[in-house]
Amino acid sequence: MTTPLAAGAAPADKLTALPTTQTSSLERYLAQIPDPTLRENLAREIAGMGRTFGLVFERHHPEGIRLPKHQVKRGSKVIINTVKNSGYYRVARLAKDDGTAVLVDDEGNEAIYPVDQLTVAKEFGDVMYPGLRKLSEVRRGAPDAPVHTIINGENYHALEALQYTHSGKVDLIYIDPPYNTGNADWKYNDRYIDSKDGYRHSKWLSFMEKRLLIAKQLLKPTGVIIMAIDDNEHHRLRMLADTVFGEGNFIADLVWDDKGSNLSKFTSGGVDYMLVYGRDADLLDGFRDIKKHAPELVTLGAGVLEGRNREDVQGALREYLKANKEDLPKGVSAYRHVDDQGRVYCTTNMDNSLYRPNLKYQITDPATGTTFDPPAKGWTVQPSTLKNWMDEGRVLFTKSGPIKKVFLHEAMDVLPSPVFNSPRIRATKHLKTVMGDKRFPFPKDHEVLMRWFRMVVPENAVILDFFGGSGTTAEAVIRLNGEDGGTRQAILVTNNELSKKDDAALRMAGHAPGDAEYEALGVFHHVTKPRLETVITGTRPDGSTYSEGLAANAAFFELTYLEEPEIVTGRALEDLAGLFWLKSGGSGGTVEINAAARRDGYAISESGAAAILFTPGRARALAEQLKSTGQVIGHLFIVTDSDAAGDEAASHFPLGINVERIYGSYLEAFQVNRKD
């Protein structure tokens, strides 16, 4: 048996019109093909061949994912572990007496394999009902503070789940996808892709396109996506992003200069990029960056208000400027004065550059009575504005005349440059300090991300990273909230993939995906989760102290794959609870499905944001409990496949509550992926 199950057809909305010069003859030939699926597939491929402009690449067969924790059952789709490049097969029958399974391919061919050589698998496009099984949480922030949500799972399926919870709700997506360097740095269909693969660029583009199309739907109308990339795929990603987001929504091509290396042949290299697009760039305000060293100067000036002598503060200010003169951005060094109100300022003359006879008037120093004649072309403002300036202490009188004070606290920001310098070794050292050892190559710099997050989105933003890696994005959000008191929420998706070296070593030792020994060294369990736990608690996995910790909340989940009967009967409530909690806003404690909740027939999240009613007949009891405690829930999820039962249960609750029947809303949300 050699024929694998056929890969799913691409969505019909991806069809491209045939070139007009070929339409008549090709349509005539295509019409003679009796198989409608084959006819449609050929039309699609011919249309793709007809493209002569823009980004042209081979749309590869859908990717697949192994589910080693799932039990092989009759009807399961499986991969044969002992067959290289195994296709997908259905389990027709199980023989309990000898532990074998009868497999069938798409043409009806049968073969027998031991069950222990099979792994349950899904192709992208198979119907998929996701859940979020909570693994653990860290609570050191305020009860109503956002909970940073960290998900271990395949990011395409996680994005599908987020379409249910966060469609049109995400302010910023930051991703650092595989760079496709040819050094086997990423997998496609469970295989590492290296420079010998002639289709590696097409596979990478197929891989990215599927994810970006969903990511776009998650963004708010004012949402922004930032995509890190290097020279290997920069130009292709730019063209792909133009297609997905629209050329008119391109915002910037940021250049991250690491100053390179003298070991390079032609140039020092060391340059990465961050492509920035908006969901609708016309709705966005411009980005503003805080001037370097400006906050420190303003803080020094405020010492006057704390009782320090102004002359002492003035001296400290100038010493700071002197010590940092090589690092000061243009213009900041001019702010070398502080007034009696602790305001740091520079000065500028008030002479008009244009001749304005109506602005020629005398100005009198109220302290000395000295009167100053206007300059030859007049002052810059009219008398009423000047009076306001003087009342606000913005005018300084010197022997030669009045000058204006420009306060630094009112000029703290500037348009950011698209080119910035930051050594990447800093991020590697930081992660090693956090973890106590080196566990992840080439992490991103959390300080760089903090800077751009601060510029791009508001302080209450939802920030998603679906190539979460070592967890840098979540750490950046946590630290940024700690600095400015923001309530940003990070949603991070990472798989539990191992390095190629660790994967080979563990397989040689007899371990396979799904084994505890194997999973323990995956990036989620070995790096991401312990890193963020350490940042928040201040304690490393080995018990040593890293820091005092930070005031933040985080919950760690595993993406699960559920079957429809489990959902309808309520047997998957523990996994659904996490998803419903995230849909309701992801704040406060998650919904706990414990013995008491099952006895009551309902469960309420700790924050009161959401409730799950899994026994519709207990709706009145839930409504009465909420009324007696004064809790006002925002979302109510009712587990029932009956419209009448759902409507009757919902009638017990106020109209302002968002009520969803799980069978009607949750299941239908994922039926769209069904191939048939």
XYZ file of C-alpha atoms in Angstrom:
676
model
C 0.000 0.000 0.000
C 1.750 3.133 -1.120
C -0.906 5.726 -1.979
C -1.451 8.289 0.796
C -4.800 9.912 1.433
C -5.303 12.885 -0.839
C -4.497 16.306 0.547
C -7.431 18.688 0.917
C -8.252 21.055 -1.901
C -7.517 24.711 -1.421
C -10.503 26.982 -0.623
C -12.523 27.970 -3.678
C -12.064 31.655 -2.930
C -8.380 31.214 -3.813
C -9.222 30.597 -7.476
C -7.630 33.037 -9.893
C -9.289 33.884 -13.204
C -7.734 32.232 -16.245
C -5.816 34.582 -18.576
C -8.176 35.886 -21.258
C -5.839 34.762 -24.067
C -6.255 31.135 -23.009
C -9.769 31.051 -21.559
C -11.763 29.645 -24.474
C -9.559 26.651 -25.327
C -8.672 25.735 -21.758
C -12.239 25.996 -20.559
C -13.306 23.694 -23.396
C -10.701 21.094 -22.410
C -11.432 21.414 -18.712
C -15.151 20.980 -19.314
C -14.434 17.518 -20.736
C -13.062 16.285 -17.388
C -15.868 14.386 -15.595
C -14.374 14.552 -12.079
C -15.395 17.962 -10.628
C -12.654 17.965 -7.998
C -9.943 17.206 -10.554
C -11.419 19.809 -12.906
C -11.348 22.465 -10.174
C -7.796 21.598 -9.100
C -6.490 21.774 -12.670
C -8.216 25.112 -13.232
C -6.555 26.463 -10.123
C -3.093 25.280 -11.123
C -3.446 26.623 -14.668
C -4.578 29.948 -13.291
C -1.511 30.051 -11.071
C 0.770 29.311 -14.024
C -0.790 32.229 -15.859
C 0.410 34.774 -13.349
C 3.186 36.863 -14.803
C 3.404 39.616 -12.201
C 3.671 39.708 -8.429
C 4.644 36.884 -6.114
C 4.337 33.476 -7.758
C 4.933 30.327 -5.700
C 3.791 26.741 -5.440
C 0.953 26.321 -2.922
C 2.067 23.092 -1.284
C -0.145 20.398 0.114
C -1.552 21.282 3.539
C 0.713 20.741 6.480
C -0.056 18.114 9.052
C 0.390 17.697 12.771
C 1.014 14.619 14.889
C -1.131 14.117 18.002
C 0.861 11.517 19.949
C -1.304 11.852 23.073
C -4.468 10.848 21.198
C -5.633 7.260 21.268
C -5.803 5.428 17.949
C -9.467 4.558 17.354
C -11.595 3.282 14.515
C -12.012 6.195 12.112
C -8.856 7.990 13.257
C -6.599 9.594 10.675
C -3.069 8.326 11.299
C 0.539 8.478 10.147
C 2.749 5.378 10.083
C 5.789 6.163 12.221
C 7.994 3.524 10.627
C 7.355 4.688 7.045
C 9.407 7.640 5.851
C 7.243 10.446 4.451
C 4.138 8.516 5.418
C 0.890 9.798 4.012
C -2.381 9.946 5.931
C -4.568 6.869 6.396
C -7.869 6.027 8.040
C -8.223 3.276 10.629
C -10.912 0.958 9.271
C -10.788 -1.661 12.051
C -8.858 -2.484 15.207
C -7.893 -6.037 16.109
C -7.787 -6.188 19.894
C -6.329 -9.688 20.004
C -3.028 -8.829 18.287
C -2.799 -5.022 18.674
C -3.001 -4.270 14.960
C -5.074 -1.912 12.876
C -6.436 -2.199 9.367
C -5.638 0.987 7.459
C -7.284 2.201 4.288
C -6.127 4.858 1.850
C -8.208 7.130 -0.358
C -8.467 4.485 -3.083
C -9.720 1.774 -0.740
C -6.441 -0.150 -0.482
C -5.974 -1.873 2.864
C -2.950 -2.830 4.926
C -2.298 -3.983 8.475
C 0.091 -2.244 10.869
C 0.751 -2.549 14.616
C -1.097 0.155 16.536
C 2.092 1.105 18.368
C 3.570 2.164 15.003
C 0.742 4.632 14.371
C 0.209 8.209 15.504
C -3.053 10.102 15.244
C -2.643 13.100 12.941
C -4.568 15.976 11.427
C -4.114 17.818 8.175
C -4.694 21.531 7.997
C -8.216 21.903 6.743
C -9.572 18.957 8.721
C -12.416 19.940 10.994
C -10.867 20.800 14.334
C -12.475 21.651 17.667
C -9.850 23.305 19.868
C -9.700 23.510 23.599
C -7.317 25.071 26.091
C -6.296 22.823 28.962
C -4.820 24.855 31.792
C -1.449 23.576 32.964
C -0.639 26.133 35.655
C -0.790 29.816 36.480
C 1.234 32.475 38.283
C -0.698 35.176 40.143
C 1.324 38.111 41.475
C -0.630 40.962 39.886
C -3.869 42.655 40.866
C -6.973 40.413 40.737
C -8.445 42.453 37.884
C -5.154 42.793 35.979
C -4.933 41.079 32.585
C -3.674 37.522 32.527
C -0.912 36.922 30.013
C -1.933 33.785 28.144
C 0.771 31.352 27.035
C -0.328 28.510 24.759
C 1.606 25.378 23.849
C 0.340 24.288 20.467
C 0.661 24.324 16.698
C 0.263 27.958 15.768
C -2.030 27.503 12.764
C -4.618 25.688 14.859
C -4.092 28.145 17.704
C -4.829 30.972 15.267
C -8.035 29.202 14.269
C -8.978 29.028 17.946
C -8.187 32.715 18.355
C -10.529 33.492 15.466
C -13.259 32.294 17.822
C -12.016 34.270 20.829
C -10.315 37.342 19.337
C -11.574 38.089 15.842
C -11.057 41.833 15.321
C -9.801 42.310 18.893
C -5.988 42.335 18.624
C -4.120 45.667 18.666
C -0.686 44.373 17.694
C 0.760 41.185 16.274
C 4.513 40.768 16.571
C 6.071 37.673 15.019
C 9.599 36.396 14.531
C 9.001 33.482 12.125
C 11.630 30.976 10.940
C 14.105 32.798 8.708
C 14.417 29.837 6.314
C 18.189 30.145 6.215
C 18.640 26.676 4.745
C 20.242 25.463 7.966
C 17.337 23.165 8.886
C 15.962 25.835 11.228
C 12.284 24.951 10.761
C 9.968 22.072 9.899
C 7.342 21.625 7.224
C 5.161 18.538 7.482
C 7.312 17.172 10.286
C 10.545 17.464 8.248
C 13.398 19.912 8.694
C 13.813 22.129 5.621
C 17.394 22.696 4.479
C 19.205 24.292 1.539
C 18.957 21.076 -0.520
C 15.179 21.381 -0.717
C 14.445 22.966 -4.096
C 11.003 24.040 -2.913
C 12.062 25.527 0.405
C 11.037 29.073 -0.531
C 7.630 27.966 -1.808
C 7.075 25.831 1.280
C 7.995 28.756 3.501
C 5.623 31.083 1.640
C 2.806 28.512 1.811
C 3.492 28.115 5.512
C 3.417 31.890 6.093
C 0.477 32.715 3.835
C -1.902 30.394 5.675
C -1.035 32.014 8.986
C -1.029 35.634 7.839
C -4.473 35.285 6.275
C -5.885 34.328 9.677
C -3.738 36.864 11.525
C -5.252 39.651 9.451
C -8.724 38.702 10.670
C -7.608 38.973 14.296
C -6.455 42.589 13.999
C -8.644 45.503 14.967
C -9.289 48.043 12.188
C -6.524 50.070 13.876
C -4.362 46.983 14.407
C -0.711 46.685 13.398
C 1.479 43.692 12.548
C 5.280 43.702 12.892
C 7.175 40.848 11.216
C 10.861 40.247 11.950
C 12.872 38.744 9.104
C 16.379 38.647 7.608
C 17.788 38.779 4.066
C 16.833 35.195 3.184
C 13.099 35.861 2.868
C 12.797 39.639 3.344
C 11.839 40.427 -0.243
C 9.425 37.508 -0.500
C 7.750 38.340 2.797
C 7.354 41.966 1.691
C 5.567 40.853 -1.480
C 3.443 38.322 0.401
C 2.464 40.945 2.982
C 1.557 43.359 0.177
C -0.805 40.686 -1.118
C -2.336 39.794 2.250
C -2.573 43.232 3.859
C -2.524 45.456 0.777
C 0.315 47.632 -0.498
C -1.479 50.720 0.785
C -1.271 49.413 4.349
C 2.519 49.152 4.348
C 3.890 51.403 7.105
C 7.626 50.834 7.460
C 10.586 48.587 6.747
C 12.617 48.903 9.939
C 16.316 48.076 9.858
C 17.853 46.517 12.957
C 21.628 46.951 12.716
C 23.763 44.727 14.925
C 26.967 46.316 13.527
C 27.825 42.994 11.885
C 31.086 41.124 11.797
C 34.443 41.470 10.049
C 34.227 37.764 9.225
C 31.697 38.460 6.455
C 33.012 38.447 2.887
C 31.521 41.505 1.200
C 29.835 43.636 3.884
C 29.776 43.395 7.640
C 26.159 42.172 7.533
C 24.385 41.941 10.849
C 21.166 43.488 9.559
C 17.661 42.221 10.266
C 14.371 43.832 9.357
C 10.943 44.397 10.819
C 8.165 44.843 8.256
C 5.267 46.891 9.617
C 1.737 46.865 8.170
C -1.587 48.166 9.387
C -4.957 46.488 9.011
C -6.038 49.923 7.751
C -3.102 52.339 7.793
C -5.400 55.306 7.109
C -6.916 54.901 10.580
C -3.580 55.071 12.395
C -1.869 58.006 14.039
C 1.864 58.423 13.560
C 4.318 56.624 15.838
C 6.165 58.669 18.452
C 9.350 57.634 20.248
C 10.512 58.909 23.630
C 13.747 60.848 23.224
C 16.673 58.977 24.689
C 17.748 60.324 28.101
C 14.782 62.726 28.238
C 13.016 60.890 31.112
C 16.232 60.891 33.167
C 16.704 64.638 32.655
C 13.105 65.388 33.619
C 13.513 63.278 36.763
C 16.680 65.174 37.707
C 14.870 68.493 37.306
C 12.038 67.339 39.534
C 14.540 67.272 42.393
C 13.785 70.989 42.897
C 10.225 70.101 43.880
C 11.575 67.574 46.366
C 13.414 70.311 48.265
C 16.834 70.206 46.623
C 18.626 73.472 45.929
C 18.048 74.572 42.327
C 21.747 75.294 41.763
C 22.632 71.785 42.941
C 20.057 70.309 40.579
C 21.425 72.497 37.785
C 24.907 71.135 38.433
C 23.693 67.530 38.477
C 21.870 68.145 35.208
C 24.978 69.389 33.454
C 27.093 66.561 34.867
C 24.604 64.053 33.451
C 24.724 65.722 30.040
C 28.516 65.674 30.093
C 28.710 62.019 31.106
C 26.319 60.958 28.322
C 27.292 63.409 25.584
C 28.292 60.657 23.133
C 24.882 59.022 23.470
C 22.602 62.067 23.423
C 20.227 62.386 20.452
C 20.171 65.582 18.458
C 18.719 68.502 20.393
C 18.554 66.890 23.848
C 21.921 68.339 24.925
C 20.398 71.836 24.676
C 18.153 71.125 27.682
C 20.719 72.186 30.285
C 18.649 74.545 32.451
C 16.152 74.019 35.280
C 13.802 76.646 36.739
C 12.386 77.118 40.233
C 9.477 74.818 39.408
C 11.798 71.933 38.496
C 11.129 72.236 34.771
C 14.079 71.368 32.518
C 14.284 73.676 29.522
C 16.272 75.082 26.627
C 15.832 78.569 25.191
C 14.993 80.029 21.802
C 14.746 83.627 20.627
C 11.392 85.253 19.945
C 12.376 87.111 16.760
C 10.133 86.534 13.753
C 11.876 85.336 10.593
C 9.245 87.052 8.428
C 8.389 90.747 8.454
C 5.226 91.124 10.562
C 4.472 94.811 11.298
C 1.392 93.834 13.335
C 3.685 91.954 15.754
C 5.923 94.924 16.443
C 5.198 96.053 20.006
C 7.166 96.767 23.187
C 7.602 94.169 25.929
C 8.166 95.100 29.572
C 9.949 92.935 32.130
C 7.480 92.885 35.056
C 10.281 92.273 37.564
C 12.489 95.247 36.621
C 10.214 97.485 34.553
C 12.725 97.429 31.696
C 11.075 97.867 28.300
C 12.370 96.163 25.167
C 11.688 97.355 21.635
C 10.599 94.799 19.052
C 13.128 93.231 16.678
C 13.268 94.494 13.094
C 10.703 91.959 11.788
C 8.552 91.777 14.931
C 7.957 89.144 17.609
C 6.780 85.604 16.865
C 3.415 85.942 18.658
C 0.722 88.477 19.336
C 0.431 90.263 22.732
C -2.308 87.985 24.118
C -0.220 84.857 23.506
C 2.841 86.533 25.003
C 0.851 87.358 28.153
C -0.130 83.695 28.521
C 3.504 82.679 28.108
C 4.587 85.112 30.793
C 1.846 83.931 33.171
C 3.021 80.342 32.653
C 6.678 81.217 33.277
C 7.695 80.536 29.677
C 9.482 83.882 29.103
C 12.955 84.581 30.457
C 14.241 88.167 30.462
C 17.947 88.683 29.782
C 19.962 91.864 29.374
C 19.525 91.712 25.602
C 15.805 90.996 25.704
C 13.171 88.309 26.253
C 13.682 84.701 25.171
C 11.306 81.754 25.312
C 11.760 78.685 27.519
C 10.986 75.366 25.788
C 10.204 72.699 28.394
C 11.546 69.193 27.899
C 8.518 67.498 29.463
C 6.426 68.987 26.641
C 8.815 67.798 23.928
C 9.616 64.271 25.072
C 8.856 62.435 21.849
C 10.005 62.409 18.257
C 9.284 60.476 15.064
C 11.281 57.222 15.248
C 14.038 56.525 12.767
C 13.489 53.408 10.625
C 17.090 52.404 11.362
C 18.243 51.524 14.866
C 21.260 49.875 16.456
C 21.129 47.208 19.127
C 23.622 44.374 19.732
C 21.856 41.004 19.755
C 24.337 39.506 22.189
C 22.571 41.516 24.883
C 19.432 39.387 24.494
C 21.414 36.144 24.667
C 23.131 37.268 27.871
C 19.841 38.398 29.379
C 18.104 35.072 28.780
C 21.063 33.190 30.236
C 20.884 35.407 33.326
C 17.167 34.750 33.717
C 17.410 30.977 33.290
C 20.797 30.444 34.888
C 22.031 28.560 31.807
C 21.864 28.739 28.010
C 18.738 27.070 26.669
C 17.740 28.925 23.504
C 19.721 30.299 20.537
C 19.230 33.825 19.244
C 16.401 35.164 21.419
C 14.991 38.572 20.576
C 15.814 41.627 22.700
C 12.944 42.457 25.070
C 14.129 46.066 25.353
C 13.859 46.574 21.589
C 10.347 45.126 21.631
C 9.341 47.282 24.607
C 10.383 50.395 22.714
C 8.313 49.564 19.653
C 5.311 48.291 21.603
C 5.267 51.579 23.521
C 5.265 53.542 20.275
C 2.770 51.512 18.286
C -0.156 50.631 20.559
C -2.012 52.003 23.611
C -1.335 50.986 27.203
C -4.331 48.612 27.271
C -3.424 46.783 24.058
C -3.821 43.094 23.312
C -0.509 41.917 21.831
C -0.253 38.560 20.061
C 2.852 36.588 19.111
C 2.123 33.259 17.418
C 5.810 32.413 16.896
C 6.434 32.799 20.617
C 9.793 31.015 20.843
C 11.508 31.706 24.143
C 8.811 34.123 25.364
C 10.524 37.459 24.707
C 7.304 39.168 23.608
C 5.493 38.252 26.815
C 8.435 39.388 28.954
C 8.527 42.688 27.064
C 4.819 43.265 27.734
C 5.159 42.346 31.414
C 8.112 44.676 31.941
C 6.489 47.499 29.979
C 3.367 47.300 32.141
C 5.614 47.427 35.193
C 7.298 50.594 33.919
C 4.275 52.667 32.932
C 1.367 51.046 34.780
C -0.212 49.783 31.554
C -2.694 46.935 31.286
C -1.445 45.361 28.076
C -2.174 41.662 27.664
C 0.183 39.282 25.900
C -1.112 36.201 24.112
C 1.773 33.950 23.169
C 1.664 30.783 21.079
C 4.655 28.492 20.822
C 5.031 24.834 20.049
C 7.099 22.405 22.082
C 9.543 21.664 19.277
C 13.040 20.432 20.086
C 16.266 21.428 18.435
C 17.361 19.071 15.672
C 20.248 17.903 17.862
C 18.075 17.125 20.912
C 15.432 15.488 18.736
C 17.997 13.120 17.217
C 19.592 12.295 20.572
C 16.283 11.493 22.258
C 15.099 9.348 19.365
C 18.394 7.438 19.492
C 17.716 6.846 23.182
C 14.324 5.364 22.350
C 12.128 8.352 23.164
C 9.491 9.773 20.848
C 7.135 12.760 20.761
C 4.598 12.349 23.535
C 7.064 10.718 25.950
C 7.682 12.718 29.114
C 11.452 12.653 28.557
C 11.029 13.970 25.026
C 8.484 16.698 25.816
C 10.511 17.984 28.781
C 13.180 19.389 26.447
C 10.758 21.131 24.091
C 10.884 24.918 23.873
C 7.595 25.462 25.723
C 8.406 23.287 28.737
C 12.160 23.870 28.802
C 12.371 27.577 27.945
C 9.195 29.629 27.523
C 7.238 28.544 30.584
C 10.145 28.525 33.090
C 11.432 31.843 31.708
C 8.165 33.681 32.270
C 7.604 32.028 35.644
C 11.076 33.210 36.657
C 10.504 36.776 35.424
C 7.240 37.044 37.377
C 8.156 35.197 40.579
C 11.857 36.070 40.669
C 12.741 32.429 41.369
C 14.411 30.130 38.830
C 13.328 26.508 38.275
C 16.276 25.312 40.390
C 15.100 27.446 43.316
C 17.802 30.103 43.020
C 16.880 33.784 43.133
C 16.844 35.831 39.944
C 15.096 38.997 41.131
C 12.307 40.336 43.322
C 9.848 39.425 40.593
C 7.175 41.533 38.917
C 3.508 42.200 39.601
C 1.875 40.227 36.802
C -0.460 37.308 36.148
C 0.116 34.523 33.636
C -1.714 31.331 32.734
C -0.177 28.460 30.787
C -2.315 26.292 28.517
C -2.004 23.380 26.138
C -3.990 23.471 22.902
C -6.115 20.338 22.748
C -8.085 18.710 19.945
C -11.609 17.680 20.877
C -14.178 15.426 19.263
C -17.757 16.550 18.707
C -19.341 13.915 21.004
C -17.093 15.041 23.877
C -18.323 18.596 23.456
C -22.031 17.881 23.121
C -22.091 15.563 26.140
C -20.053 17.918 28.318
C -17.107 15.541 28.766
C -14.660 18.170 27.458
C -15.682 21.011 29.757
C -12.265 21.330 31.388
C -10.689 22.018 27.996
C -13.473 24.301 26.798
C -13.419 26.377 29.984
C -10.041 27.896 29.135
C -11.197 28.870 25.653
C -14.399 30.456 26.948
C -12.475 32.327 29.645
C -10.156 33.736 26.981
C -13.123 34.750 24.809
C -14.616 36.634 27.761
C -11.508 38.800 28.109
C -8.920 36.623 29.832
C -8.835 38.503 33.134
C -9.091 37.219 36.671
C -9.034 33.519 37.443
C -10.013 30.982 34.827
C -13.257 29.017 35.016
C -12.638 25.970 37.215
C -14.671 22.841 36.438
C -14.462 20.964 39.734
C -16.712 18.514 41.561
C -18.751 21.320 43.131
C -19.296 22.950 39.752
C -20.462 19.685 38.222
C -22.848 19.193 41.131
C -24.230 22.715 40.727
C -24.475 22.427 36.960
C -22.544 25.638 36.320
C -19.227 27.371 36.959
C -18.281 31.050 37.275
C -14.842 32.518 36.637
C -13.102 34.060 39.625
C -13.393 37.543 38.114
C -17.065 37.025 37.294
C -16.439 37.838 33.644
C -17.803 34.526 32.387
C -19.977 31.616 33.419
C -20.551 28.190 31.884
C -23.961 26.590 32.298
C -23.579 22.920 31.474
C -26.971 21.885 32.878
C -29.529 24.223 31.260
C -32.105 23.280 33.879
C -29.925 25.014 36.483
C -30.188 28.419 34.777
C -32.510 29.843 37.444
C -30.142 28.775 40.232
C -27.179 30.413 38.480
C -29.138 33.621 37.886
C -30.196 33.747 41.541
C -26.619 33.202 42.747
C -25.335 36.006 40.526
C -28.072 38.317 41.784
C -27.399 37.523 45.437
C -23.638 38.096 45.104
C -23.964 41.168 42.893
C -21.790 39.624 40.190
C -22.359 40.900 36.650
C -21.054 38.461 34.058
C -20.254 39.515 30.509
C -20.415 36.105 28.819
C -22.625 33.082 29.429
C -21.862 29.829 27.612
C -24.674 27.254 27.591
C -23.886 23.613 26.851
C -26.856 22.290 24.885
C -27.769 21.188 21.377
C -31.374 22.294 21.835
C -32.489 25.719 20.635
C -35.479 25.621 22.957
C -33.423 24.669 26.021
C -30.842 27.323 25.199
C -33.443 30.047 24.735
C -35.255 29.104 27.936
C -32.016 29.133 29.936
C -30.961 32.486 28.471
C -34.299 34.047 29.439
C -33.249 34.040 33.102
C -30.420 36.519 32.490
C -30.286 40.265 31.694
C -30.226 41.309 28.046
C -26.752 42.851 28.340
C -25.063 39.463 28.735
C -23.424 37.890 25.680
C -25.074 34.456 25.572
C -23.713 31.670 23.362
C -24.905 28.126 22.944
C -21.826 25.952 22.665
C -23.443 23.629 20.151
C -24.724 26.546 18.106
C -21.801 28.966 18.257
C -18.679 27.051 19.182
C -19.169 24.005 16.963
C -20.398 26.025 14.000
C -17.391 28.343 14.280
C -15.117 25.447 13.344
C -17.338 23.649 10.850
C -15.971 25.984 8.162
C -12.804 23.905 8.040
C -14.618 20.758 7.025
C -13.168 19.509 3.712
C -16.366 18.073 2.352
